[in-house]
CSV table of C-alpha atoms in Angstrom, one decimal:
chain,number,residue,atom,x,y,z
I,90,MET,CA,-86.3,-19.8,-46.9
I,91,SER,CA,-86.0,-21.4,-43.6
I,92,LEU,CA,-82.6,-22.1,-41.9
I,93,TRP,CA,-83.4,-25.8,-41.9
I,94,TYR,CA,-83.7,-25.6,-45.7
I,95,GLU,CA,-80.2,-23.9,-46.0
I,96,PHE,CA,-78.7,-26.7,-44.0
I,97,SER,CA,-80.5,-29.7,-45.5
I,98,LYS,CA,-80.4,-28.7,-49.2
I,99,GLY,CA,-76.7,-29.7,-49.5
I,100,ILE,CA,-77.3,-33.2,-48.3
I,101,TYR,CA,-79.7,-34.4,-50.9
I,102,LYS,CA,-81.5,-31.8,-53.1
I,103,GLU,CA,-78.3,-30.0,-54.1
I,104,ASN,CA,-75.8,-32.6,-53.2
I,105,PRO,CA,-72.4,-31.2,-54.4
I,106,ILE,CA,-71.3,-34.5,-56.0
I,107,PHE,CA,-74.4,-36.3,-57.2
I,108,ARG,CA,-76.5,-33.3,-58.1
I,109,LEU,CA,-74.1,-30.4,-59.0
I,110,VAL,CA,-71.2,-32.6,-60.1
I,111,LEU,CA,-68.6,-30.3,-58.5
I,112,GLY,CA,-65.4,-31.2,-56.9
I,113,MET,CA,-64.7,-34.3,-58.9
I,114,CYS,CA,-61.0,-34.6,-58.5
I,115,PRO,CA,-60.8,-35.4,-54.7
I,116,THR,CA,-64.1,-37.4,-55.1
I,117,LEU,CA,-62.5,-39.8,-57.6
I,118,ALA,CA,-59.0,-39.8,-56.1
I,119,VAL,CA,-59.5,-40.4,-52.4
I,120,THR,CA,-62.4,-42.8,-52.3
I,121,THR,CA,-60.3,-45.9,-52.4
I,122,SER,CA,-61.3,-46.6,-48.8
I,123,VAL,CA,-63.9,-45.5,-46.3
I,124,GLN,CA,-61.2,-44.1,-44.0
I,125,ASN,CA,-59.8,-41.8,-46.7
I,126,ALA,CA,-63.3,-40.7,-47.7
I,127,ILE,CA,-64.1,-39.7,-44.1
I,128,GLY,CA,-60.8,-37.9,-43.6
I,129,MET,CA,-61.2,-35.9,-46.8
I,130,GLY,CA,-64.9,-35.2,-46.0
I,131,ILE,CA,-64.1,-33.8,-42.6
I,132,ALA,CA,-61.2,-31.7,-43.9
I,133,THR,CA,-63.4,-30.3,-46.7
I,134,THR,CA,-66.3,-29.7,-44.3
I,135,PHE,CA,-64.0,-27.8,-41.9
I,136,VAL,CA,-62.8,-25.5,-44.8
I,137,LEU,CA,-66.3,-25.0,-46.2
I,138,PHE,CA,-67.6,-24.1,-42.7
I,139,SER,CA,-64.8,-21.7,-41.8
I,140,SER,CA,-64.5,-20.0,-45.1
I,141,ASN,CA,-68.3,-19.4,-45.4
I,142,LEU,CA,-68.2,-18.0,-41.9
I,143,LEU,CA,-65.3,-15.6,-42.5
I,144,ILE,CA,-66.5,-14.5,-46.0
I,145,SER,CA,-70.0,-13.8,-44.8
I,146,ILE,CA,-68.5,-11.6,-42.0
I,147,ILE,CA,-66.1,-9.7,-44.3
I,148,LYS,CA,-68.3,-9.5,-47.4
I,149,ASN,CA,-69.2,-5.8,-47.0
I,150,ALA,CA,-65.5,-4.8,-46.5
I,151,VAL,CA,-64.3,-6.5,-49.7
I,152,PRO,CA,-64.3,-4.4,-52.9
I,153,LYS,CA,-66.4,-6.2,-55.5
I,154,ARG,CA,-63.7,-6.3,-58.2
I,155,ILE,CA,-61.1,-8.1,-56.1
I,156,ARG,CA,-63.5,-10.4,-54.2
I,157,ILE,CA,-62.4,-13.6,-56.0
I,158,PRO,CA,-58.7,-13.3,-55.0
I,159,MET,CA,-59.8,-12.4,-51.5
I,160,TYR,CA,-61.9,-15.5,-51.3
I,161,ILE,CA,-59.1,-17.6,-52.6
I,162,VAL,CA,-56.7,-16.3,-49.9
I,163,VAL,CA,-59.3,-16.9,-47.2
I,164,ILE,CA,-59.8,-20.5,-48.4
I,165,ALA,CA,-56.1,-21.1,-48.9
I,166,SER,CA,-55.5,-20.1,-45.3
I,167,PHE,CA,-58.0,-22.5,-43.9
I,168,VAL,CA,-56.7,-25.3,-46.1
I,169,THR,CA,-53.2,-24.6,-44.7
I,170,ILE,CA,-54.6,-24.9,-41.2
I,171,ALA,CA,-56.3,-28.2,-42.1
I,172,ASP,CA,-53.2,-29.4,-43.8
I,173,LEU,CA,-50.9,-28.7,-40.8
I,174,VAL,CA,-53.4,-30.1,-38.2
I,175,MET,CA,-53.8,-33.3,-40.2
I,176,ALA,CA,-50.0,-33.7,-40.7
I,177,ALA,CA,-49.6,-33.3,-36.9
I,178,TYR,CA,-52.3,-35.6,-35.6
I,179,GLU,CA,-53.1,-38.0,-38.4
I,180,PRO,CA,-49.8,-38.4,-40.3
I,181,ALA,CA,-50.9,-41.7,-41.9
I,182,LEU,CA,-54.1,-40.3,-43.3
I,183,HIS,CA,-52.2,-37.1,-44.4
I,184,LYS,CA,-49.8,-39.3,-46.3
I,185,SER,CA,-52.4,-41.4,-48.0
I,186,LEU,CA,-54.4,-38.3,-49.1
I,187,GLY,CA,-51.1,-36.8,-50.3
I,188,ILE,CA,-51.4,-34.0,-52.8
I,189,PHE,CA,-55.2,-33.8,-52.4
I,190,VAL,CA,-54.9,-32.0,-49.1
I,191,PRO,CA,-53.4,-28.8,-50.5
I,192,LEU,CA,-55.7,-29.2,-53.5
I,193,ILE,CA,-58.8,-28.6,-51.3
I,194,VAL,CA,-58.1,-25.0,-52.3
I,195,VAL,CA,-59.1,-25.6,-55.9
I,196,ASN,CA,-62.2,-27.7,-55.0
I,197,CYS,CA,-64.9,-25.9,-57.0
I,198,ILE,CA,-67.5,-26.5,-54.2
I,199,ILE,CA,-65.7,-24.2,-51.8
I,200,LEU,CA,-65.2,-21.2,-54.1
I,201,GLY,CA,-68.6,-21.9,-55.5
I,202,ARG,CA,-70.4,-21.6,-52.2
I,203,ALA,CA,-68.3,-18.5,-51.2
I,204,GLU,CA,-69.3,-16.8,-54.5
I,205,ALA,CA,-72.9,-18.0,-54.7
I,206,PHE,CA,-73.9,-18.0,-51.1
I,207,ALA,CA,-71.6,-16.6,-48.4
I,208,GLY,CA,-70.8,-13.5,-50.3
I,209,LYS,CA,-74.5,-12.6,-50.5
I,210,ASN,CA,-76.0,-13.9,-47.2
I,211,ARG,CA,-75.8,-13.3,-43.5
I,212,VAL,CA,-73.6,-15.3,-41.1
I,213,LEU,CA,-76.0,-17.8,-39.8
I,214,PRO,CA,-77.4,-19.0,-43.1
I,215,SER,CA,-73.9,-19.1,-44.5
I,216,ILE,CA,-72.4,-21.4,-41.9
I,217,LEU,CA,-75.5,-23.7,-42.1
I,218,ASP,CA,-75.0,-23.8,-45.9
I,219,GLY,CA,-71.3,-24.6,-45.5
I,220,LEU,CA,-72.0,-27.3,-42.9
I,221,GLY,CA,-74.8,-28.9,-45.0
I,222,MET,CA,-72.7,-28.9,-48.2
I,223,GLY,CA,-69.8,-30.3,-46.3
I,224,ILE,CA,-71.9,-33.1,-44.8
I,225,GLY,CA,-73.5,-33.8,-48.2
I,226,PHE,CA,-70.0,-34.0,-49.7
I,227,THR,CA,-68.8,-36.3,-47.0
I,228,LEU,CA,-71.8,-38.6,-47.3
I,229,ALA,CA,-71.3,-38.8,-51.1
I,230,LEU,CA,-67.6,-39.7,-50.6
I,231,LEU,CA,-68.6,-42.3,-48.1
I,232,ALA,CA,-71.1,-43.8,-50.6
I,233,LEU,CA,-68.4,-44.1,-53.2
I,234,GLY,CA,-65.7,-45.3,-50.7
I,235,LEU,CA,-68.0,-48.0,-49.3
I,236,VAL,CA,-68.7,-49.6,-52.6
I,237,ARG,CA,-65.1,-49.4,-53.8
I,238,GLU,CA,-63.6,-50.7,-50.6
I,239,ILE,CA,-66.1,-53.6,-50.3
I,240,LEU,CA,-65.7,-54.7,-53.9
I,241,GLY,CA,-62.0,-53.9,-54.3
I,242,ASN,CA,-60.7,-55.1,-51.0
I,243,GLY,CA,-63.5,-57.0,-49.3
I,244,THR,CA,-63.3,-54.8,-46.2
I,245,ILE,CA,-65.2,-51.9,-44.5
I,246,TYR,CA,-62.9,-49.5,-42.6
I,247,GLY,CA,-60.2,-52.1,-42.7
I,248,TYR,CA,-62.4,-54.9,-41.2
I,249,PRO,CA,-63.0,-57.9,-43.5
I,250,VAL,CA,-66.7,-58.4,-44.3
I,251,LEU,CA,-66.8,-60.7,-47.3
I,252,GLY,CA,-64.9,-63.6,-45.8
I,253,SER,CA,-61.6,-65.1,-46.9
I,254,GLY,CA,-63.1,-66.8,-49.9
I,255,TYR,CA,-63.8,-63.5,-51.7
I,256,ASN,CA,-61.4,-62.7,-54.5
I,257,PRO,CA,-61.1,-58.8,-54.5
I,258,MET,CA,-62.0,-56.9,-57.7
I,259,LEU,CA,-58.7,-55.0,-57.8
I,260,ILE,CA,-60.0,-52.8,-60.6
I,261,MET,CA,-62.4,-51.1,-58.1
I,262,ILE,CA,-59.6,-49.5,-56.1
I,263,LEU,CA,-57.6,-48.6,-59.2
I,264,PRO,CA,-58.5,-45.4,-61.1
I,265,PRO,CA,-61.0,-47.0,-63.6
I,266,GLY,CA,-63.2,-48.2,-60.7
I,267,ALA,CA,-63.6,-44.6,-59.5
I,268,PHE,CA,-64.9,-43.4,-62.8
I,269,LEU,CA,-67.2,-46.4,-63.2
I,270,ILE,CA,-68.8,-46.3,-59.8
I,271,LEU,CA,-69.3,-42.5,-60.0
I,272,GLY,CA,-70.9,-42.8,-63.5
I,273,LEU,CA,-73.2,-45.5,-62.2
I,274,TYR,CA,-74.2,-43.5,-59.1
I,275,LEU,CA,-75.0,-40.4,-61.3
I,276,GLY,CA,-77.0,-42.6,-63.6
I,277,PHE,CA,-78.9,-44.1,-60.6
I,278,PHE,CA,-79.8,-40.6,-59.3
I,279,ASN,CA,-81.0,-39.6,-62.8
I,280,TRP,CA,-83.1,-42.7,-62.9
I,281,LEU,CA,-84.6,-41.9,-59.5
I,282,ASP,CA,-85.5,-38.4,-60.7
I,283,ARG,CA,-87.1,-39.6,-63.9
I,284,LYS,CA,-89.2,-42.1,-61.9
I,285,ARG,CA,-90.4,-39.5,-59.5
I,286,LYS,CA,-91.3,-37.1,-62.3
I,287,VAL,CA,-93.4,-39.8,-64.1
I,288,SER,CA,-95.3,-40.9,-61.0
B,120,MET,CA,-28.0,-39.4,-68.3
B,121,GLU,CA,-29.7,-36.0,-67.8
B,122,LEU,CA,-31.6,-36.4,-71.0
B,123,ARG,CA,-32.7,-39.9,-70.1
B,124,ALA,CA,-34.1,-38.7,-66.8
B,125,LEU,CA,-36.1,-36.0,-68.6
B,126,PHE,CA,-37.4,-38.5,-71.1
B,127,VAL,CA,-38.7,-40.7,-68.2
B,128,ILE,CA,-40.5,-37.7,-66.8
B,129,VAL,CA,-42.2,-36.9,-70.1
B,130,ILE,CA,-43.4,-40.5,-70.6
B,131,ALA,CA,-44.5,-40.8,-67.0
B,132,ALA,CA,-46.5,-37.6,-67.1
B,133,ILE,CA,-48.2,-38.2,-70.4
B,134,PHE,CA,-48.9,-42.0,-70.3
B,135,ILE,CA,-48.0,-43.8,-67.1
B,136,ASN,CA,-49.4,-41.3,-64.6
B,137,ASN,CA,-51.7,-39.4,-67.0
B,138,PHE,CA,-52.9,-36.4,-65.1
B,139,VAL,CA,-56.5,-36.9,-65.9
B,140,LEU,CA,-57.1,-40.6,-66.1
B,141,ILE,CA,-54.7,-41.9,-63.5
B,142,ARG,CA,-54.0,-39.0,-61.1
B,143,PHE,CA,-57.5,-37.5,-61.3
B,144,LEU,CA,-56.4,-33.9,-61.7
B,145,GLY,CA,-58.4,-31.5,-63.8
B,146,ILE,CA,-61.6,-33.6,-64.0
B,147,CYS,CA,-63.9,-30.5,-64.0
B,148,PRO,CA,-62.6,-29.1,-67.3
B,149,TYR,CA,-62.2,-32.7,-68.6
B,150,MET,CA,-66.0,-33.2,-68.2
B,151,GLY,CA,-67.0,-29.6,-68.9
B,152,VAL,CA,-65.0,-28.7,-72.1
B,153,SER,CA,-65.0,-32.1,-73.8
B,154,LYS,CA,-68.3,-31.7,-75.7
B,155,GLN,CA,-66.7,-30.4,-78.9
B,156,LEU,CA,-63.3,-31.1,-80.5
B,157,ASP,CA,-62.5,-27.5,-81.3
B,158,SER,CA,-62.9,-26.2,-77.7
B,159,ALA,CA,-61.1,-29.3,-76.4
B,160,ILE,CA,-58.0,-28.4,-78.5
B,161,GLY,CA,-58.2,-24.7,-77.4
B,162,MET,CA,-58.5,-25.6,-73.8
B,163,GLY,CA,-55.6,-28.1,-74.1
B,164,LEU,CA,-53.3,-25.6,-75.6
B,165,ALA,CA,-54.1,-23.0,-72.9
B,166,VAL,CA,-53.4,-25.6,-70.2
B,167,ILE,CA,-50.0,-26.6,-71.7
B,168,PHE,CA,-49.0,-23.0,-71.9
B,169,VAL,CA,-50.1,-22.0,-68.3
B,170,MET,CA,-48.8,-25.2,-66.8
B,171,THR,CA,-45.3,-24.6,-68.1
B,172,LEU,CA,-45.3,-21.0,-67.0
B,173,ALA,CA,-46.7,-21.9,-63.6
B,174,SER,CA,-44.1,-24.6,-63.1
B,175,PHE,CA,-41.4,-22.0,-63.8
B,176,ALA,CA,-42.9,-19.3,-61.6
B,177,THR,CA,-43.7,-21.5,-58.6
B,178,TRP,CA,-40.3,-23.1,-58.7
B,179,LEU,CA,-38.7,-19.7,-58.4
B,180,ALA,CA,-41.1,-18.6,-55.7
B,181,TYR,CA,-40.5,-21.8,-53.7
B,182,TYR,CA,-36.7,-21.9,-53.8
B,183,PHE,CA,-36.1,-18.2,-53.5
B,184,LEU,CA,-38.8,-17.1,-51.1
B,185,LEU,CA,-40.1,-20.1,-49.1
B,186,ALA,CA,-37.6,-22.9,-48.8
B,187,PRO,CA,-34.9,-22.6,-46.0
B,188,THR,CA,-31.9,-22.6,-48.4
B,189,ALA,CA,-28.9,-20.3,-48.7
B,190,ASN,CA,-30.6,-18.7,-51.7
B,191,ASN,CA,-33.6,-17.5,-49.7
B,192,LEU,CA,-34.1,-13.8,-50.5
B,193,PHE,CA,-35.5,-12.9,-47.1
B,194,TYR,CA,-32.3,-14.4,-45.5
B,195,HIS,CA,-30.2,-12.0,-47.6
B,196,ILE,CA,-32.4,-8.8,-47.4
B,197,PHE,CA,-33.0,-8.9,-43.7
B,198,ARG,CA,-29.5,-10.4,-42.8
B,199,LEU,CA,-31.1,-13.2,-40.7
B,200,SER,CA,-29.0,-15.5,-38.7
B,201,CYS,CA,-30.3,-18.6,-40.5
B,202,PRO,CA,-32.5,-19.1,-43.6
B,203,PRO,CA,-36.3,-18.9,-42.6
B,204,ASP,CA,-38.5,-21.9,-43.3
B,205,LEU,CA,-41.7,-20.5,-44.9
B,206,THR,CA,-42.7,-23.7,-46.6
B,207,PHE,CA,-46.0,-23.8,-44.7
B,208,LEU,CA,-47.1,-20.9,-46.9
B,209,ARG,CA,-46.8,-23.0,-50.0
B,210,THR,CA,-50.5,-23.5,-50.8
B,211,ILE,CA,-51.3,-19.8,-50.4
B,212,VAL,CA,-48.4,-18.5,-52.3
B,213,PHE,CA,-48.8,-21.0,-55.2
B,214,ILE,CA,-52.5,-20.3,-55.7
B,215,LEU,CA,-51.8,-16.6,-55.7
B,216,VAL,CA,-48.9,-17.0,-58.2
B,217,ILE,CA,-51.1,-19.0,-60.5
B,218,ALA,CA,-54.0,-16.6,-60.3
B,219,THR,CA,-51.8,-13.6,-61.0
B,220,LEU,CA,-50.0,-15.4,-63.7
B,221,VAL,CA,-53.3,-16.4,-65.5
B,222,GLN,CA,-54.5,-12.8,-65.3
B,223,PHE,CA,-51.2,-11.5,-66.6
B,224,VAL,CA,-51.0,-13.9,-69.5
B,225,GLU,CA,-54.5,-13.0,-70.4
B,226,MET,CA,-53.6,-9.3,-70.6
B,227,VAL,CA,-50.4,-9.9,-72.5
B,228,ILE,CA,-52.0,-12.1,-75.1
B,229,GLN,CA,-54.9,-9.6,-75.5
B,230,LYS,CA,-52.4,-6.8,-76.2
B,231,THR,CA,-49.9,-8.7,-78.4
B,232,SER,CA,-51.9,-11.3,-80.3
B,233,PRO,CA,-55.6,-10.8,-80.8
B,234,ALA,CA,-55.8,-14.0,-82.9
B,235,LEU,CA,-54.4,-16.1,-80.1
B,236,TYR,CA,-56.6,-14.3,-77.7
B,237,ARG,CA,-59.7,-15.2,-79.7
B,238,ALA,CA,-58.6,-18.8,-79.7
B,239,LEU,CA,-57.6,-19.2,-76.0
B,240,GLY,CA,-59.2,-16.2,-74.3
B,241,ILE,CA,-62.3,-17.7,-73.0
B,242,TYR,CA,-60.5,-20.7,-71.5
B,243,LEU,CA,-57.9,-18.7,-69.5
B,244,PRO,CA,-60.2,-17.6,-66.6
B,245,LEU,CA,-61.3,-21.2,-66.2
B,246,ILE,CA,-57.8,-22.3,-65.6
B,247,THR,CA,-57.2,-20.7,-62.2
B,248,THR,CA,-59.5,-23.2,-60.6
B,249,ASN,CA,-58.2,-26.1,-62.6
B,250,CYS,CA,-56.6,-28.4,-60.0
B,251,ALA,CA,-54.2,-29.8,-62.5
B,252,ILE,CA,-52.2,-26.6,-62.5
B,253,LEU,CA,-51.8,-26.4,-58.7
B,254,GLY,CA,-51.4,-30.1,-58.7
B,255,VAL,CA,-48.4,-30.1,-61.1
B,256,THR,CA,-46.7,-27.3,-59.1
B,257,VAL,CA,-47.1,-29.1,-55.8
B,258,LEU,CA,-45.9,-32.4,-57.4
B,259,ASN,CA,-42.8,-30.6,-58.7
B,260,VAL,CA,-41.9,-29.5,-55.2
B,261,ASP,CA,-42.9,-32.8,-53.5
B,262,GLU,CA,-40.6,-34.7,-55.9
B,263,ALA,CA,-37.8,-32.1,-55.4
B,264,TYR,CA,-37.4,-31.5,-59.1
B,265,ASN,CA,-34.8,-28.9,-60.3
B,266,LEU,CA,-35.9,-26.1,-62.6
B,267,ILE,CA,-35.5,-28.0,-65.9
B,268,GLU,CA,-37.2,-31.1,-64.6
B,269,SER,CA,-40.1,-28.9,-63.3
B,270,LEU,CA,-40.5,-27.2,-66.7
B,271,VAL,CA,-40.5,-30.5,-68.5
B,272,GLN,CA,-43.0,-32.1,-66.1
B,273,GLY,CA,-45.2,-29.0,-66.5
B,274,ALA,CA,-45.2,-29.1,-70.3
B,275,ALA,CA,-45.6,-32.9,-70.4
B,276,ALA,CA,-48.5,-32.9,-67.9
B,277,GLY,CA,-50.2,-30.3,-70.1
B,278,VAL,CA,-49.7,-32.6,-73.1
B,279,GLY,CA,-51.1,-35.5,-71.2
B,280,PHE,CA,-54.2,-33.5,-70.2
B,281,THR,CA,-54.7,-32.4,-73.8
B,282,LEU,CA,-54.4,-36.0,-75.0
B,283,ALA,CA,-57.1,-37.2,-72.7
B,284,LEU,CA,-59.3,-34.2,-73.4
B,285,VAL,CA,-59.1,-34.5,-77.2
B,286,LEU,CA,-59.7,-38.3,-77.1
B,287,MET,CA,-62.7,-37.7,-74.9
B,288,ALA,CA,-64.1,-35.0,-77.1
B,289,GLY,CA,-63.8,-37.2,-80.2
B,290,LEU,CA,-65.7,-40.0,-78.5
B,291,ARG,CA,-68.4,-37.7,-77.1
B,292,GLU,CA,-69.1,-36.3,-80.6
B,293,LYS,CA,-69.8,-39.9,-81.7
B,294,LEU,CA,-71.9,-40.4,-78.6
B,295,GLU,CA,-74.4,-37.8,-79.7
B,296,THR,CA,-76.0,-40.3,-82.1
B,297,ALA,CA,-75.5,-43.4,-80.0
B,298,ASP,CA,-78.3,-45.4,-78.4
B,299,ILE,CA,-77.8,-45.3,-74.7
B,300,PRO,CA,-80.2,-45.7,-71.7
B,301,GLU,CA,-82.1,-42.5,-70.9
B,302,ALA,CA,-80.8,-42.3,-67.4
B,303,LEU,CA,-77.2,-42.6,-68.4
B,304,LYS,CA,-77.2,-39.8,-71.0
B,305,GLY,CA,-74.8,-36.9,-70.5
B,306,THR,CA,-72.4,-36.9,-67.6
B,307,PRO,CA,-72.9,-40.5,-66.4
B,308,ILE,CA,-72.0,-42.1,-69.7
B,309,ALA,CA,-69.0,-39.8,-70.0
B,310,PHE,CA,-67.7,-41.1,-66.6
B,311,ILE,CA,-68.2,-44.7,-67.7
B,312,MET,CA,-66.3,-43.9,-70.9
B,313,ALA,CA,-63.6,-42.3,-68.9
B,314,ALA,CA,-63.4,-45.6,-66.9
B,315,LEU,CA,-62.8,-47.5,-70.1
B,316,MET,CA,-60.1,-45.0,-71.2
B,317,SER,CA,-58.5,-45.2,-67.8
B,318,ILE,CA,-58.3,-49.0,-68.1
B,319,ALA,CA,-56.4,-48.5,-71.4
B,320,PHE,CA,-54.0,-46.1,-69.8
B,321,LEU,CA,-53.5,-48.5,-66.9
B,322,GLY,CA,-51.8,-50.7,-69.5
B,323,PHE,CA,-48.9,-48.2,-69.7
B,324,ALA,CA,-48.1,-49.0,-66.1
B,325,GLY,CA,-46.4,-52.1,-67.4
B,326,LEU,CA,-43.8,-49.9,-69.2
B,327,SER,CA,-40.4,-50.2,-67.5
B,328,ILE,CA,-38.2,-47.3,-68.3
């Protein structure tokens, strides 16, 4: 297992959203625009990176039976840091992400990586794993946010791209659009896989 | 007047802002446990139970330990000059309270009611990482609900979750025999169905109460 593999697997091969189908709540809720998707992606990447780093350092000192509560405390501390920093420097973004900033704690990707990877591996592979997973998560959020913002609002990152004649499909930035686009993306990746297997 | 406000909270949490289909909380168990009707009902009951208890426990923790009010216990015990503001610890304290509570409920049910434990037991550990639980407790605080309102919102949110879960399980059982494109089988079609259900629930947004 090379270090490059630990980093790159999170981006496509084991992409947390499109492959592992983890962390669905923030995925669906915050992808109404590209800006929200990037903000959420960066916050989650920060928490994944930091918690993987700390957990891989302390893993031998943590008794096996109470490791999950310990991991949760570590993750919750980093989420609190991200929450406070975002509230201080990006208040508008913090407001539009709302309740989903504290809810990064219960994002299954983070506890999943802590349990499945950082608790068993050394520091360097763990931070690369966290970084790769975080970037994969961010890219997947971006893919969803892009489609929803273009179709639902006619803009990318707030700039109009489809011209004034375009009548926005409001449903795409409402909750049903999130489910629909994610379902179609998952179907698309299944289809790609099947095609590759056949050929 | 009070009763009317509670009624509004109930209707809002179950239908208008359904926790799963409109607010996107608790999607993982919604997709994971909705393959069979029996397990969906078991999971739903466990969630209602834990959500109500968690709303109660986190309300007490927030207003007696964290918030800078005259009731703050640290203010009284250490005779501080002004009530301390510990609200930045909210996320950490809430997740710990919920994790402890779930563990405790599991032990109590195991000792007192083996029948109930057999029905709910396997769903309880899953609940700690269910974001709907932490979500409802954070919402209670954000909307500055009092204790009764928090309890009602906790229970109603659980009912809303159960409703969405049971409906989905019923549909997915039918889906077993349906003719759908190979690539969409499994999770993708479940999401597309959730989109249709979500459109139906959007209709409740027109309710004016």
